[in-house]
PDB file of C-alpha atoms in Angstrom:
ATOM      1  CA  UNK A1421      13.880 160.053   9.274  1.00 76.00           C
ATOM      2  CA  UNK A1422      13.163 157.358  11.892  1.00 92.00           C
ATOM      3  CA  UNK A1423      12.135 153.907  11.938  1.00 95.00           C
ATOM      4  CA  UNK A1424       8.697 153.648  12.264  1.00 96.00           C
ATOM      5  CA  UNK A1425       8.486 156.866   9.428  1.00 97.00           C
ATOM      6  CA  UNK A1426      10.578 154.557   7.447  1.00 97.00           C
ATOM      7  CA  UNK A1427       8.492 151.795   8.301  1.00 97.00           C
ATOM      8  CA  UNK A1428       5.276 153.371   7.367  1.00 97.00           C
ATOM      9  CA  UNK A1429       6.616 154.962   3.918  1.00 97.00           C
ATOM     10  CA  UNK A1430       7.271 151.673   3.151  1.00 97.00           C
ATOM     11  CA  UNK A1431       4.143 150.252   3.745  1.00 97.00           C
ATOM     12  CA  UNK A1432       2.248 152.811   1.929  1.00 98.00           C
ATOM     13  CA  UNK A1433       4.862 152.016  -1.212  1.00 98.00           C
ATOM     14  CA  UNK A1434       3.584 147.868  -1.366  1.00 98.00           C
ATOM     15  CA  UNK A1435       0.824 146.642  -3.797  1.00 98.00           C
ATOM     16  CA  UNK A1436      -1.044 145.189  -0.932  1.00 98.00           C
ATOM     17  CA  UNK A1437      -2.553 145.985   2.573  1.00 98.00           C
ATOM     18  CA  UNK A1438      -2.138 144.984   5.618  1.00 98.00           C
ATOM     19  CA  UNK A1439       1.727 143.449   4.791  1.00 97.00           C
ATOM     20  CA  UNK A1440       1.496 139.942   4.903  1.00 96.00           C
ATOM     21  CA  UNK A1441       2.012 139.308   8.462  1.00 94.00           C
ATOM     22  CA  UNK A1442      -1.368 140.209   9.162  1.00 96.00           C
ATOM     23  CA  UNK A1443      -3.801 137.403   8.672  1.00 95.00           C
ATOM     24  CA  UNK A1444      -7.040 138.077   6.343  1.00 96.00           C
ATOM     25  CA  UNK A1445      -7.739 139.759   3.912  1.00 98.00           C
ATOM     26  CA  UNK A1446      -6.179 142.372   1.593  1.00 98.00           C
ATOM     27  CA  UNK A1447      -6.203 145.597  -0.564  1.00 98.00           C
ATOM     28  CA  UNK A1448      -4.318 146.384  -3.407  1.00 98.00           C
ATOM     29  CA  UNK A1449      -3.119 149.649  -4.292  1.00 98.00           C
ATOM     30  CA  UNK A1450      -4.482 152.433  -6.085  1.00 98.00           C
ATOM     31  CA  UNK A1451      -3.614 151.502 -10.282  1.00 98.00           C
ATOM     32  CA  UNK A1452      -2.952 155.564 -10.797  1.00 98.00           C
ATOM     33  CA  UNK A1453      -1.686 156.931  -7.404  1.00 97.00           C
ATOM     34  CA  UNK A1454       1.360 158.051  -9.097  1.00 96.00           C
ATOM     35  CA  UNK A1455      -0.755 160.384 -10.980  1.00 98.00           C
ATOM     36  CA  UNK A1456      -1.555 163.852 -10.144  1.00 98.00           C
ATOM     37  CA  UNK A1457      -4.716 164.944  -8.202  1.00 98.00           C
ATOM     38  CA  UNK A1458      -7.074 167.542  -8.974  1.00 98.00           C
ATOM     39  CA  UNK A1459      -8.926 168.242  -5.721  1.00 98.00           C
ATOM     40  CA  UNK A1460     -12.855 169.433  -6.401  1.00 97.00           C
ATOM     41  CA  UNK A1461     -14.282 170.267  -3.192  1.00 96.00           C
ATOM     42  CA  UNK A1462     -15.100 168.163   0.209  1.00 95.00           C
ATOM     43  CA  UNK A1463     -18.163 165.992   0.267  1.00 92.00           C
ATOM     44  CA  UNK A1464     -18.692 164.882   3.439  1.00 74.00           C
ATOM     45  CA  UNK A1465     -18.325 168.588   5.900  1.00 63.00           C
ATOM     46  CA  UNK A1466     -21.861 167.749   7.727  1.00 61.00           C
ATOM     47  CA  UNK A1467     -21.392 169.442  11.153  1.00 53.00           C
ATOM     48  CA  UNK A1468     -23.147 166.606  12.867  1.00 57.00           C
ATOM     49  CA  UNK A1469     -19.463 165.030  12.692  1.00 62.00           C
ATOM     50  CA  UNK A1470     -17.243 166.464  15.028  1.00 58.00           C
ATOM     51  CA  UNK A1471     -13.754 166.798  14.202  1.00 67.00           C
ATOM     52  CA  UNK A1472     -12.863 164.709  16.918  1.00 65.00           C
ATOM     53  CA  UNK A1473     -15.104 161.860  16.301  1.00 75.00           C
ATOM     54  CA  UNK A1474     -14.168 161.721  12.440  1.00 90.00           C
ATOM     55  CA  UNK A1475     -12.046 158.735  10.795  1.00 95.00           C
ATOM     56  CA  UNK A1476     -10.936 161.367   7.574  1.00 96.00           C
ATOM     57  CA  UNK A1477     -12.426 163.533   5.099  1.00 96.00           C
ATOM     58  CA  UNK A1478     -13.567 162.394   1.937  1.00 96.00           C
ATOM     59  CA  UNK A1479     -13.082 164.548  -0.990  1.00 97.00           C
ATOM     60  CA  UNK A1480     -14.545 164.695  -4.726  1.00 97.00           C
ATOM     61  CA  UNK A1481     -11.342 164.388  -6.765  1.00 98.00           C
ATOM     62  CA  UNK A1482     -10.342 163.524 -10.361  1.00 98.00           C
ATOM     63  CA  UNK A1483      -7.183 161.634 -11.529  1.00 98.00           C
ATOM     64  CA  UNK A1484      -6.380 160.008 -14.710  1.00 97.00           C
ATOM     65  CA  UNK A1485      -9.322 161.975 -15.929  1.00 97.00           C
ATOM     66  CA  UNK A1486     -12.436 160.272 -13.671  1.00 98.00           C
ATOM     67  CA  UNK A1487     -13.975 161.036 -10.511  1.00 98.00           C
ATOM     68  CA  UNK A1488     -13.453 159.524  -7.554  1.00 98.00           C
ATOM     69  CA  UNK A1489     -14.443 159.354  -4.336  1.00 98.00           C
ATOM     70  CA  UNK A1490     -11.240 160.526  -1.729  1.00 98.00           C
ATOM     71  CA  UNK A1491     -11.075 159.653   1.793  1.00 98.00           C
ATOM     72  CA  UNK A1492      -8.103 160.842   3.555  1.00 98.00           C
ATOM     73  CA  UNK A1493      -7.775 159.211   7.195  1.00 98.00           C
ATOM     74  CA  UNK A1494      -6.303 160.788  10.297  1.00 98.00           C
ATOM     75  CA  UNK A1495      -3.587 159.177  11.909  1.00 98.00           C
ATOM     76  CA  UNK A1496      -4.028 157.045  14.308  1.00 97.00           C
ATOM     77  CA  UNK A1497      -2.410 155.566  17.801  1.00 96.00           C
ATOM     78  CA  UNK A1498      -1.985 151.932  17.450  1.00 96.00           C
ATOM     79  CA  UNK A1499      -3.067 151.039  21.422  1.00 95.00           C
ATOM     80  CA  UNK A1500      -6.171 152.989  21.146  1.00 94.00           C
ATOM     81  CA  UNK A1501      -8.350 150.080  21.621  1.00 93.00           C
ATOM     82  CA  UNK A1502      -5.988 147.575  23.780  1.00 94.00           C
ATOM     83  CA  UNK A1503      -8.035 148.014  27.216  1.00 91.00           C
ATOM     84  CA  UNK A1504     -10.654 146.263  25.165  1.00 90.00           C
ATOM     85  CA  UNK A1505      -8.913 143.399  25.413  1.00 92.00           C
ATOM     86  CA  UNK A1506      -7.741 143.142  28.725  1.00 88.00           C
ATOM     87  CA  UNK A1507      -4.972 142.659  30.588  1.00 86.00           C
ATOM     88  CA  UNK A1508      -4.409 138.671  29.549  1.00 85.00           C
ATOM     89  CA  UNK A1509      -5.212 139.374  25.972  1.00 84.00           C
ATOM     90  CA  UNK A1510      -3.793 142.706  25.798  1.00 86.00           C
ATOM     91  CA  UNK A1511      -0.306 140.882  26.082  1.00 88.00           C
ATOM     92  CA  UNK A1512      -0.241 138.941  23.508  1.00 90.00           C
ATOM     93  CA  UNK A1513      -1.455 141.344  20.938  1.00 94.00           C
ATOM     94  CA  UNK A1514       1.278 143.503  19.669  1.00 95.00           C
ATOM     95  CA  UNK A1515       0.816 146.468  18.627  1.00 95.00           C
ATOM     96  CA  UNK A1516       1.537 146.091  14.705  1.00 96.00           C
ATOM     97  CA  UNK A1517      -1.613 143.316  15.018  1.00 96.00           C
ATOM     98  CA  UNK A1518      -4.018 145.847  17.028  1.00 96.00           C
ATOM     99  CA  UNK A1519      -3.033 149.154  14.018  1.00 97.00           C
ATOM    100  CA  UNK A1520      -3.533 146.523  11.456  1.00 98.00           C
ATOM    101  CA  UNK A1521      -6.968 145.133  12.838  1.00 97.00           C
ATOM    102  CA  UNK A1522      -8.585 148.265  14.463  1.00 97.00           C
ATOM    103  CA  UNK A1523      -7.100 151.441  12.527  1.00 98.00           C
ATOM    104  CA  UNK A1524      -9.538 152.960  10.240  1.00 98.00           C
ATOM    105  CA  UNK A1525      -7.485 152.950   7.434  1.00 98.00           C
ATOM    106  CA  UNK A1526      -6.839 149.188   7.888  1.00 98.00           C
ATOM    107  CA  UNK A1527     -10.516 148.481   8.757  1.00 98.00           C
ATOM    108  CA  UNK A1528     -11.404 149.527   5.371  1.00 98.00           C
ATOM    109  CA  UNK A1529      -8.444 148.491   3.709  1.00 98.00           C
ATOM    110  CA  UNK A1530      -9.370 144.373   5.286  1.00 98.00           C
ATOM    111  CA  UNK A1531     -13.200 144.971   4.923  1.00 98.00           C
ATOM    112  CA  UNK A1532     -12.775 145.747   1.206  1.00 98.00           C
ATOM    113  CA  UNK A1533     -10.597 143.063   0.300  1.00 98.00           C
ATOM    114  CA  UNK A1534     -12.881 140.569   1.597  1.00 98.00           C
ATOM    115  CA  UNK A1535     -16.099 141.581   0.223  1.00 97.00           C
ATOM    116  CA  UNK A1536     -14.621 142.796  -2.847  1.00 96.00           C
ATOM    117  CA  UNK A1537     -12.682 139.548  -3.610  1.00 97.00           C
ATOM    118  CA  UNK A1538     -15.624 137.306  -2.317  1.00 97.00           C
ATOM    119  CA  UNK A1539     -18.032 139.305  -4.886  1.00 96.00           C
ATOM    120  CA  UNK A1540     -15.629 138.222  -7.274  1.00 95.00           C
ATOM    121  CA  UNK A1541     -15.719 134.844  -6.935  1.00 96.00           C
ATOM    122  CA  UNK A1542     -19.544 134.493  -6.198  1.00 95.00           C
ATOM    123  CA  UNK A1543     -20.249 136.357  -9.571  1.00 95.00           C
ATOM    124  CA  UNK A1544     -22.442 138.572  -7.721  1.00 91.00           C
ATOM    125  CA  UNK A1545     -23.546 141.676  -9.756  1.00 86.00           C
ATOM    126  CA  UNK A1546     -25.756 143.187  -6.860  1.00 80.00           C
ATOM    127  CA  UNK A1547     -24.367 146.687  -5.544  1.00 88.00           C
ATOM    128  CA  UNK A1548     -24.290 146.336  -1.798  1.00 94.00           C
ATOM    129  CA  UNK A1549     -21.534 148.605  -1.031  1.00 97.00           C
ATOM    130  CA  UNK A1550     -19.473 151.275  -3.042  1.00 96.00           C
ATOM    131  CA  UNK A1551     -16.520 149.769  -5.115  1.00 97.00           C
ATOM    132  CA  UNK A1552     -13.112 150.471  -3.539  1.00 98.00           C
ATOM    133  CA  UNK A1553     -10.418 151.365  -6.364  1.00 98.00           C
ATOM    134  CA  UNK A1554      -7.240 150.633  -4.005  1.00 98.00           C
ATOM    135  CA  UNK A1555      -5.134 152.711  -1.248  1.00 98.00           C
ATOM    136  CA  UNK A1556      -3.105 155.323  -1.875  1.00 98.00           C
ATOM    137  CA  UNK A1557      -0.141 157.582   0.002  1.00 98.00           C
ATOM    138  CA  UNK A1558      -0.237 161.652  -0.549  1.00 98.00           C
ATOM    139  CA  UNK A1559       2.448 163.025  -1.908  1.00 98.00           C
ATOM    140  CA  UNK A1560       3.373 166.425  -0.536  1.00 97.00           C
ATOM    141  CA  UNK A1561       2.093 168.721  -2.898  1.00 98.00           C
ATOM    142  CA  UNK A1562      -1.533 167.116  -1.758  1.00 98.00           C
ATOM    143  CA  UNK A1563      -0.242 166.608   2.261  1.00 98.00           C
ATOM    144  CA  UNK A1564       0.571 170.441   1.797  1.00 98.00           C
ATOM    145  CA  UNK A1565      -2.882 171.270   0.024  1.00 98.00           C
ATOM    146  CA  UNK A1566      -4.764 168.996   3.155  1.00 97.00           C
ATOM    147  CA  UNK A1567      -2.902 170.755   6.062  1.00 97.00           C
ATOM    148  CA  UNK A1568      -1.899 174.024   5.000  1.00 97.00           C
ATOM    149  CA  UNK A1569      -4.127 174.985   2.558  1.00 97.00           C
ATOM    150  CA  UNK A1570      -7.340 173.787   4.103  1.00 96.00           C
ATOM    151  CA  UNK A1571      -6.176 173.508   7.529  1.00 96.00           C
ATOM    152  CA  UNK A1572      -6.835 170.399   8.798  1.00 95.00           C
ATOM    153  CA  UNK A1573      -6.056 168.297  11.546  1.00 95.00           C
ATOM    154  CA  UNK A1574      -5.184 164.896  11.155  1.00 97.00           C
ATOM    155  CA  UNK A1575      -4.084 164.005  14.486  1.00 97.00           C
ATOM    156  CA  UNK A1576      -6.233 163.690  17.673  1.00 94.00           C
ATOM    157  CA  UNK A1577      -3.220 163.293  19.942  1.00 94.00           C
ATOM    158  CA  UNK A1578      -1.413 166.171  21.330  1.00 95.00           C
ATOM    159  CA  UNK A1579       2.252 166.692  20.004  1.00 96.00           C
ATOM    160  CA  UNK A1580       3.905 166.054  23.193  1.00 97.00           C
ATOM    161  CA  UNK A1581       2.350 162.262  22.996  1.00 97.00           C
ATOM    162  CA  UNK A1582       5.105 160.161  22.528  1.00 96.00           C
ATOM    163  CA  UNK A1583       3.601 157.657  19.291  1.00 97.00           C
ATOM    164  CA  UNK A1584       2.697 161.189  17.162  1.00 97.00           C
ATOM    165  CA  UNK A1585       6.692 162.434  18.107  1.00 97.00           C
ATOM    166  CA  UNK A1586       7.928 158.986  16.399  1.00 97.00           C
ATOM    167  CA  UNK A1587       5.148 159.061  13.394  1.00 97.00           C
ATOM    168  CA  UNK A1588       5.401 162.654  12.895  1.00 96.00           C
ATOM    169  CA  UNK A1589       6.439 162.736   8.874  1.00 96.00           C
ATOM    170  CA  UNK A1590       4.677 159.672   8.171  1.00 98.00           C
ATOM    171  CA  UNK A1591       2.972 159.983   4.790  1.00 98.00           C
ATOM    172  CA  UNK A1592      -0.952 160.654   4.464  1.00 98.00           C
ATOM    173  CA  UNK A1593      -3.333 157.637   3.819  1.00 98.00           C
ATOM    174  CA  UNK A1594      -5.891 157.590   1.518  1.00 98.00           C
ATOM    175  CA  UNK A1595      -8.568 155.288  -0.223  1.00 98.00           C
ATOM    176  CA  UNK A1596     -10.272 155.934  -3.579  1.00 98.00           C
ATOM    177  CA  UNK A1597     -13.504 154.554  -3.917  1.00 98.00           C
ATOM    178  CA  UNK A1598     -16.447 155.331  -6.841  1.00 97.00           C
ATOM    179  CA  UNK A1599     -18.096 158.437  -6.647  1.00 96.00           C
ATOM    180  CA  UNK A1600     -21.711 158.317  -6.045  1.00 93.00           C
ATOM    181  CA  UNK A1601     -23.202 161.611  -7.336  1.00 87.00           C
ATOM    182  CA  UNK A1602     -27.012 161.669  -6.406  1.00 77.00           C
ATOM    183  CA  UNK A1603     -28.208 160.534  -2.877  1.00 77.00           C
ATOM    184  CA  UNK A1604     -31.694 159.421  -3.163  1.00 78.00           C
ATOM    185  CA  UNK A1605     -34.374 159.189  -0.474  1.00 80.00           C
ATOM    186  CA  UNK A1606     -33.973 155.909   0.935  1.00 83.00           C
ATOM    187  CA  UNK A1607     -37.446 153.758   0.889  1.00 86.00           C
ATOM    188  CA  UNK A1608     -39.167 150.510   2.292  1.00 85.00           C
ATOM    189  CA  UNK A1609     -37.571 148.686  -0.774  1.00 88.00           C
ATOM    190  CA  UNK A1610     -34.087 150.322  -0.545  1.00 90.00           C
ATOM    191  CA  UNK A1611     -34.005 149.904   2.674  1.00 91.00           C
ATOM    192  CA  UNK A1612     -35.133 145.984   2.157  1.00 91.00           C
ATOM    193  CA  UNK A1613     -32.295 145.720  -0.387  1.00 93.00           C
ATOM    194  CA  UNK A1614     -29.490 147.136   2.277  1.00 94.00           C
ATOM    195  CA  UNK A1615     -30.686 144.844   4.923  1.00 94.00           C
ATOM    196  CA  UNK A1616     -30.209 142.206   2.738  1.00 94.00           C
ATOM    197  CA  UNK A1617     -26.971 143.330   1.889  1.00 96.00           C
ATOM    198  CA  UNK A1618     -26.133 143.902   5.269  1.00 96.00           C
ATOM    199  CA  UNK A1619     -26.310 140.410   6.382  1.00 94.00           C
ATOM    200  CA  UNK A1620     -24.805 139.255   3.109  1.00 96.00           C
ATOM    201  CA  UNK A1621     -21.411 141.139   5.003  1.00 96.00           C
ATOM    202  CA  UNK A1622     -22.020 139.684   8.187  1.00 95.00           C
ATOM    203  CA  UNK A1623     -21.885 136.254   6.883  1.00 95.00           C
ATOM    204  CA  UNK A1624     -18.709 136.707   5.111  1.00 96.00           C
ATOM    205  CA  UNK A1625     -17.289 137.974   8.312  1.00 96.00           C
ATOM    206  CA  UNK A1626     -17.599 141.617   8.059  1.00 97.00           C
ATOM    207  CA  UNK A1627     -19.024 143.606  11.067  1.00 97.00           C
ATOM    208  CA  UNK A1628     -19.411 147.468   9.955  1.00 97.00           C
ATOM    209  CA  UNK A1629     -20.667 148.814  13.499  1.00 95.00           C
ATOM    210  CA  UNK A1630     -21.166 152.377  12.153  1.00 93.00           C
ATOM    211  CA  UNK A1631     -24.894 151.593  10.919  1.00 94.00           C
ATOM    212  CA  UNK A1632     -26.005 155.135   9.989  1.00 92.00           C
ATOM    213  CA  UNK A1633     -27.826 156.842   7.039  1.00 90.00           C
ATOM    214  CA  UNK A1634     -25.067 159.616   6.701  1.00 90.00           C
ATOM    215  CA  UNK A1635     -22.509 156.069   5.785  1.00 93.00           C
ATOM    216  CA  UNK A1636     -24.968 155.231   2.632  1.00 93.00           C
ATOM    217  CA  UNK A1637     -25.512 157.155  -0.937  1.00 92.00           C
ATOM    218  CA  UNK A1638     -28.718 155.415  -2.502  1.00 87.00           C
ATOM    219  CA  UNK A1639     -28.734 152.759  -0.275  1.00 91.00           C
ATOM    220  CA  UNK A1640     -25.146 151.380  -0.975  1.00 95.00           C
ATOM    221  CA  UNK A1641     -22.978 151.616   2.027  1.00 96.00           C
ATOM    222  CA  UNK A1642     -19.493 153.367   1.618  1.00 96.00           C
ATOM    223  CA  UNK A1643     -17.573 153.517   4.976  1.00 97.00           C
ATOM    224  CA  UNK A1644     -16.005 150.661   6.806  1.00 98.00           C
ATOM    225  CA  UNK A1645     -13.831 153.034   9.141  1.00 97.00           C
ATOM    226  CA  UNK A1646     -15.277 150.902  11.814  1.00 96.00           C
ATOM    227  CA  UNK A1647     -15.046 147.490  10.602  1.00 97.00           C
ATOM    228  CA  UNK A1648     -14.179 144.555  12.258  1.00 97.00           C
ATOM    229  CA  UNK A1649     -13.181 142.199   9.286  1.00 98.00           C
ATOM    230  CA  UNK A1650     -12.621 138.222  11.201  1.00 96.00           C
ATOM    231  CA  UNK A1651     -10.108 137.523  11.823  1.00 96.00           C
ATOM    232  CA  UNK A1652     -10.028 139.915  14.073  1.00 96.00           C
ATOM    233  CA  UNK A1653      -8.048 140.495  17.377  1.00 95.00           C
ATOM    234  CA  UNK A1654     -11.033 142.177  19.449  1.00 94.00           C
ATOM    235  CA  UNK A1655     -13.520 139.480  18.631  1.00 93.00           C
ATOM    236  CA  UNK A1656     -10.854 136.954  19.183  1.00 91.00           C
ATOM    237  CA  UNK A1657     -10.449 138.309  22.683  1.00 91.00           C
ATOM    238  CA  UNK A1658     -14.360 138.055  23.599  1.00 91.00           C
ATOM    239  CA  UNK A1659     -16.128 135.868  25.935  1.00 88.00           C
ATOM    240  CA  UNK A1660     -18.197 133.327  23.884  1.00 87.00           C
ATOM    241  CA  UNK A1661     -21.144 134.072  26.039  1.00 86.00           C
ATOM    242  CA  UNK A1662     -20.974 137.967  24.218  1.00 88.00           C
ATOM    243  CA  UNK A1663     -20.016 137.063  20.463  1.00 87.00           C
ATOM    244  CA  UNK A1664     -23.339 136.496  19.480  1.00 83.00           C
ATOM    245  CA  UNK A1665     -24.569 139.221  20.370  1.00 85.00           C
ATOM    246  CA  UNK A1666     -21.902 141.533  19.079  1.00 90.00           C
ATOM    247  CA  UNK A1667     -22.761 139.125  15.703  1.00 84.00           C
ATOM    248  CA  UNK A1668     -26.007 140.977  15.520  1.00 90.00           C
ATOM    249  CA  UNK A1669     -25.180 144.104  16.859  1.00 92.00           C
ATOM    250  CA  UNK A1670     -25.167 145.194  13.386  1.00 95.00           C
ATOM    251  CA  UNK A1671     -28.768 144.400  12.541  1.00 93.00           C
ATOM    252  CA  UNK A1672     -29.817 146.206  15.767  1.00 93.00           C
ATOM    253  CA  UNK A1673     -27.874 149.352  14.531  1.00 94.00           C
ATOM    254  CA  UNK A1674     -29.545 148.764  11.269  1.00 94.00           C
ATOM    255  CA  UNK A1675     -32.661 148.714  13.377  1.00 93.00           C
ATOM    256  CA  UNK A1676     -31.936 152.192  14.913  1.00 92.00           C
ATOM    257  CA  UNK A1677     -31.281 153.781  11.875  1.00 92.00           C
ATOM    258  CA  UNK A1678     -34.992 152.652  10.137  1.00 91.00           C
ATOM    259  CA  UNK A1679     -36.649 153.877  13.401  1.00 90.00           C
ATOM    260  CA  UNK A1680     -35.029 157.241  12.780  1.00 89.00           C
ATOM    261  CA  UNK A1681     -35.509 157.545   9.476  1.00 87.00           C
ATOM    262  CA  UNK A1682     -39.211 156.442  10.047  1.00 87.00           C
ATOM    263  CA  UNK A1683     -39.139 153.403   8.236  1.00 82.00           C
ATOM    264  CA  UNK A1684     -39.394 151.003  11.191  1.00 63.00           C
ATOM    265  CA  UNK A1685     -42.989 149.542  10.584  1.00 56.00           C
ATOM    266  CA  UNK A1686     -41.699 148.848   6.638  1.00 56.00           C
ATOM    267  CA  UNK A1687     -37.950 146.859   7.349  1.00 55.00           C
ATOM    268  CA  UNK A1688     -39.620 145.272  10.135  1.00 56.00           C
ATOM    269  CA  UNK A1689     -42.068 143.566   7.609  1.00 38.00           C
ATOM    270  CA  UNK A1690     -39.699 143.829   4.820  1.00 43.00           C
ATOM    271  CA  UNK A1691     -36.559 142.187   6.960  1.00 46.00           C
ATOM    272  CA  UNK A1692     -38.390 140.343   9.964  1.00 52.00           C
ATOM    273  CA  UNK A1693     -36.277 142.065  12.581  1.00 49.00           C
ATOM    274  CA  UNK A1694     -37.247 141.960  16.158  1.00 47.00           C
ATOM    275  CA  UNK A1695     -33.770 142.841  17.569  1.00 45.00           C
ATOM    276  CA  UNK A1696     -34.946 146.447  19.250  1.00 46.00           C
ATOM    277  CA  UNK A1697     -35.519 145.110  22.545  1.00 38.00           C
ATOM    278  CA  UNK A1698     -33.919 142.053  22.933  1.00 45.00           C
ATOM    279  CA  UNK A1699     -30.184 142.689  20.854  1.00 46.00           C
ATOM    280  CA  UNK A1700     -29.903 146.812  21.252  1.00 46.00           C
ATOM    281  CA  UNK A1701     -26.072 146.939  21.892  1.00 44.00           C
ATOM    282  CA  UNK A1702     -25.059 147.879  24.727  1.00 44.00           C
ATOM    283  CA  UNK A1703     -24.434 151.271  26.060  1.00 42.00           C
ATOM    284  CA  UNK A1704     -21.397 150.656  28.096  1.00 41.00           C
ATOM    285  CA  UNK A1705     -18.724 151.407  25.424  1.00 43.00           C
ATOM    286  CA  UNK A1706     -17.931 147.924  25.461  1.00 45.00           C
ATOM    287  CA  UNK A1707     -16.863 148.005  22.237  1.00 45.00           C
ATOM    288  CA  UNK A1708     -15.916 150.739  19.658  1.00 51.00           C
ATOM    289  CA  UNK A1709     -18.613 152.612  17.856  1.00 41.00           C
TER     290      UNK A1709
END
């Protein structure tokens, strides 16, 4: 076993994440993932979602005798997103700081512990986003059951690229959040209560980018694959002139999403947004989607 397998195993063994040389926020781990897992079928196999372009797979699942909400996460290359920070920045970032700040697994793992612990302390009893139970590392039986069984691919990286030959044997991440059973039609006033949400996130430094009605059940959001939780090392590295607009890039998304649903006239009214023209986010891949 090499380092960085060694390295990861013991990550996934902590009760928190990111470790604590990441700054911000953190997750704690799973209070059952010692106990077994009875796998119930996958929940999320829309084929708009490309195997490519997914984060994971979430799965309905029962341990300790309650259901839960499974997503398993692909692996993922630390220096994915370094060009993004060009090449000034992208020195001084290492790599631990960019897997900790832009991989999906840690994007959720940061976003959660920050809205989840600032819920806490606010008192707040409003559901804005699904509740996250803690993290969580396969154990083989269940790597097996997710590779073999169902045959899934969890890399998107050949197996001659160098990073997958060194993390090859790493163990499986996974986060357990509630399960949401019934997916209601979202509304004018659902969608009023998830824009209010929405910017209740922003405030407290949470970005979620991935504004789309397949990442809600009932109007309570529950993905943050795509998070940028502050402090963050991509927003860090922007131009001033840019970071308010990627501030309200999320509201613009939001934007998208009512106009597609055909709700635009209603959250318009509902949310006074007039972002469609003058904050759409930009088309250039400038930053990740």
């Amino acid at each position: 076993m090499n380092d960085l397998v060694k390295t990861n195993r013991r990550r996934l063994s902590s009760s928190e994440l990111p470790p604590p040389s990441c700054e911000g926020p953190r997750l704690r781990a799973f209070q059952y993932r010692d106990k077994p897992i009875e796998w119930m079928g996958m929940l999320d196999d829309s084929p708009e979602i490309s195997s490519s372009s997914r984060q994971g797979y979430v799965f309905k699942v029962k341990v300790h005798s309650k259901i839960y909400a499974l997503k398993v996460f692909k692996f993922f290359k630390p220096t994915t997103y370094r060009w993004h920070l060009g090449p000034e920045d992208g020195r001084k970032v290492s790599d631990d700081t960019l897997e900790f700040n832009t991989d999906p697994f840690y994007a959720e793992c940061r976003a959660y512990g920050r809205l989840q612990e600032t819920r806490r302390k606010q008192g707040l009893k409003r559901r804005d986003f699904a509740h996250c139970h803690g993290f969580l590392a396969l154990n083989k039986k269940d790597a097996a059951y997710i590779e073999e069984d169902l045959g899934i691919e969890l890399w998107d990286v050949p197996p001659s690229d160098e990073y997958r030959r060194r993390a090859e044997g790493s163990p499986i991440r996974a986060i357990v959040k509630e399960f949401i059973a019934s997916d209601p039609v979202i509304d004018s006033r659902t969608l009023a209560k998830m824009i209010k949400g929405l910017g209740w996130m922003n405030k407290h430094g949470v970005l979620v980018w991935d504004i789309h009605a397949r990442n809600y059940r009932g109007g309570i959001l529950v993905d943050f694959g795509s998070a940028w939780t502050r402090p963050h090392c991509l927003w860090d590295a922007l131009p001033e002139d840019q970071k308010k607009d990627v501030h309200l890039s999320d509201r613009a998304r939001f934007q998208d999403m009512a106009d597609d649903l055909g709700l635009e006239d209603d959250t318009r009214a509902v949310a006074n947004i007039d972002y469609k023209m003058k904050l759409r986010p930009r088309k250039d891949k400038s930053y990740p989607r």
